[in-house]
Short mmCIF file of C-alpha atoms in Angstrom, two decimals:
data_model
loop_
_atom_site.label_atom_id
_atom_site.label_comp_id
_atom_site.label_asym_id
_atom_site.label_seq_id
_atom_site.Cartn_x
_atom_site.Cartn_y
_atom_site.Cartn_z
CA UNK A 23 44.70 -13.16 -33.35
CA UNK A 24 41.59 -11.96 -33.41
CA UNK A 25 42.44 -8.34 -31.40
CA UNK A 26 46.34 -7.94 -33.91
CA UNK A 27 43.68 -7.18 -36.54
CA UNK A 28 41.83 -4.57 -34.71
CA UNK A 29 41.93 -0.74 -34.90
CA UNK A 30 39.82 -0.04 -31.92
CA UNK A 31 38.33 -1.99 -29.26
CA UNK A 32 35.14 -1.18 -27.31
CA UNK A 33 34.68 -3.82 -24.11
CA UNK A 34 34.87 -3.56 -20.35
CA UNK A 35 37.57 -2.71 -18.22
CA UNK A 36 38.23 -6.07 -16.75
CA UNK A 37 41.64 -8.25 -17.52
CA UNK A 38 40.90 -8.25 -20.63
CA UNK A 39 42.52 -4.58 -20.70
CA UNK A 40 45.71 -5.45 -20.15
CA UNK A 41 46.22 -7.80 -23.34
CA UNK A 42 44.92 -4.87 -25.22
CA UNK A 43 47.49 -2.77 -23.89
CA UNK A 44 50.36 -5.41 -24.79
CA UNK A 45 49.22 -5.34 -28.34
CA UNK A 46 48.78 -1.21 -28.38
CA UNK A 47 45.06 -1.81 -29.09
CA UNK A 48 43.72 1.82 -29.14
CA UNK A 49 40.12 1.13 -26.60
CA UNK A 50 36.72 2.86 -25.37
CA UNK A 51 36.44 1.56 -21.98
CA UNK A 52 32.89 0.67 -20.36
CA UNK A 53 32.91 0.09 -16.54
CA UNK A 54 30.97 -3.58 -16.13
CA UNK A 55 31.85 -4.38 -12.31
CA UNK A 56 32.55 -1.98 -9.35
CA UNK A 57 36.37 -3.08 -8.98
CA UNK A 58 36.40 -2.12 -12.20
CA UNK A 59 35.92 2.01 -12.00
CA UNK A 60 39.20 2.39 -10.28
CA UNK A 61 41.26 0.76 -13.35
CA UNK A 62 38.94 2.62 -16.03
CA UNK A 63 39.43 6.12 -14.11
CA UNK A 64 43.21 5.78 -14.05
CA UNK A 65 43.24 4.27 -18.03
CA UNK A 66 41.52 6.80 -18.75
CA UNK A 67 43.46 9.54 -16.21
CA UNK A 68 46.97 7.75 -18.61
CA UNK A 69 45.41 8.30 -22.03
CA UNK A 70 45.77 4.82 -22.06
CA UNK A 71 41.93 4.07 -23.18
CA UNK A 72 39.12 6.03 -23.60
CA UNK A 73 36.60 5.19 -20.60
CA UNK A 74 32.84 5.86 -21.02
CA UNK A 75 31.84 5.25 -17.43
CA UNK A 76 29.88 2.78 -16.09
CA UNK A 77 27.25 0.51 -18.28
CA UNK A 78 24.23 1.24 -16.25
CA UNK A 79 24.81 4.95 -18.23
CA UNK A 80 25.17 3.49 -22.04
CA UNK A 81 24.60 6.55 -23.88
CA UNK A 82 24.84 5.46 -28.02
CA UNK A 83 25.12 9.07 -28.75
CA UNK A 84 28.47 9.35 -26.74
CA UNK A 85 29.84 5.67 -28.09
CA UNK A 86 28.95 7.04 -31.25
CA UNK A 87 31.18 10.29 -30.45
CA UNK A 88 34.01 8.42 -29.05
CA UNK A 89 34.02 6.04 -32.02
CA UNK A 90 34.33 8.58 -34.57
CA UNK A 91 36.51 11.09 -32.22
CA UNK A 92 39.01 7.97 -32.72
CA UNK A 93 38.06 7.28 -35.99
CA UNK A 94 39.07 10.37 -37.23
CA UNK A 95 42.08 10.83 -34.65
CA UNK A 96 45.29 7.78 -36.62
CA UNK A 97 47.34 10.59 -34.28
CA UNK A 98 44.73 10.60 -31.16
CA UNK A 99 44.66 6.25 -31.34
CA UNK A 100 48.86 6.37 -32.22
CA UNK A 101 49.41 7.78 -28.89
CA UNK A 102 46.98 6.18 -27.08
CA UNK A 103 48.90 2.53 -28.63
CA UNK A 104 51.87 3.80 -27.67
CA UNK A 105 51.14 4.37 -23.49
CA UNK A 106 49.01 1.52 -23.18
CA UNK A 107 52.49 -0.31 -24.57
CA UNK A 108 54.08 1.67 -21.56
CA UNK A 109 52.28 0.31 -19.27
CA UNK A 110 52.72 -3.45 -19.85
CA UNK A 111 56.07 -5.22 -20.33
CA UNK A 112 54.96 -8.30 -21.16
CA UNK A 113 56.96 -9.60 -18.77
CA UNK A 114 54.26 -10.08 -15.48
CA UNK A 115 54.23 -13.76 -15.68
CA UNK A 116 58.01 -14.18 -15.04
CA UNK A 117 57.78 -12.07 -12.35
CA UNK A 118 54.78 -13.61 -11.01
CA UNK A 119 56.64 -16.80 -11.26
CA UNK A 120 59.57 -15.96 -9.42
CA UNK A 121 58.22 -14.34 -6.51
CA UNK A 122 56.20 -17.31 -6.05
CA UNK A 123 59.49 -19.80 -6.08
CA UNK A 124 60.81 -17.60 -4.00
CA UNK A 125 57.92 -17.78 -1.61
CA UNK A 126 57.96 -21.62 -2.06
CA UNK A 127 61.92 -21.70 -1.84
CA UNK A 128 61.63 -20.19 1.59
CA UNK A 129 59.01 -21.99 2.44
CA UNK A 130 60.64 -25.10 1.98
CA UNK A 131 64.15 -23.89 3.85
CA UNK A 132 62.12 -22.75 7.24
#
């Protein structure tokens, strides 16, 4: 509920990222892990998000940038909503489900 009321969204680029993109939620990416940097690169590569690097290299001058870049960009954080929505179909878990009955079906028959 809590992210439907959000404009922008500044947090790591864990799983978290991919609710964000369901919902459209415009985002400034921070890499937290090291599997994270290949997922915030290609966000980033898609337009999808807005990646920042890595949080060993916080710089508040270039949050602040990216903040008000976005701020001042509805058509900059419209497009940026609209391929994050591109890239998730909200429809992962029924897939995820039916390969694995599948894998269990087959399973079961050998």
């Amino acid at each position: 509920q809590l992210m439907l009321e959000m404009d922008l969204s500044i947090n790591g680029s864990g799983s978290t990222l991919w609710e964000l993109y369901y919902l459209g939620l415009p985002n400034i990416l921070y890499v937290l892990a090291d599997n994270q940097a290949p997922v915030a690169e290609r966000a980033h590569a898609l337009g999808c998000s807005l990646s920042l690097g890595p949080i060993e290299r916080f710089d508040p001058r270039a949050l602040l940038e990216a903040v008000q870049r976005l701020v001042d960009s509805p058509e900059e954080r419209g497009q940026m909503s609209e391929r994050a929505r591109n890239v998730i179909d909200g429809s992962g878990v029924d897939r995820v489900t039916a390969a694995f009955l599948s894998l269990c079906a087959s399973r079961v028959a050998a």
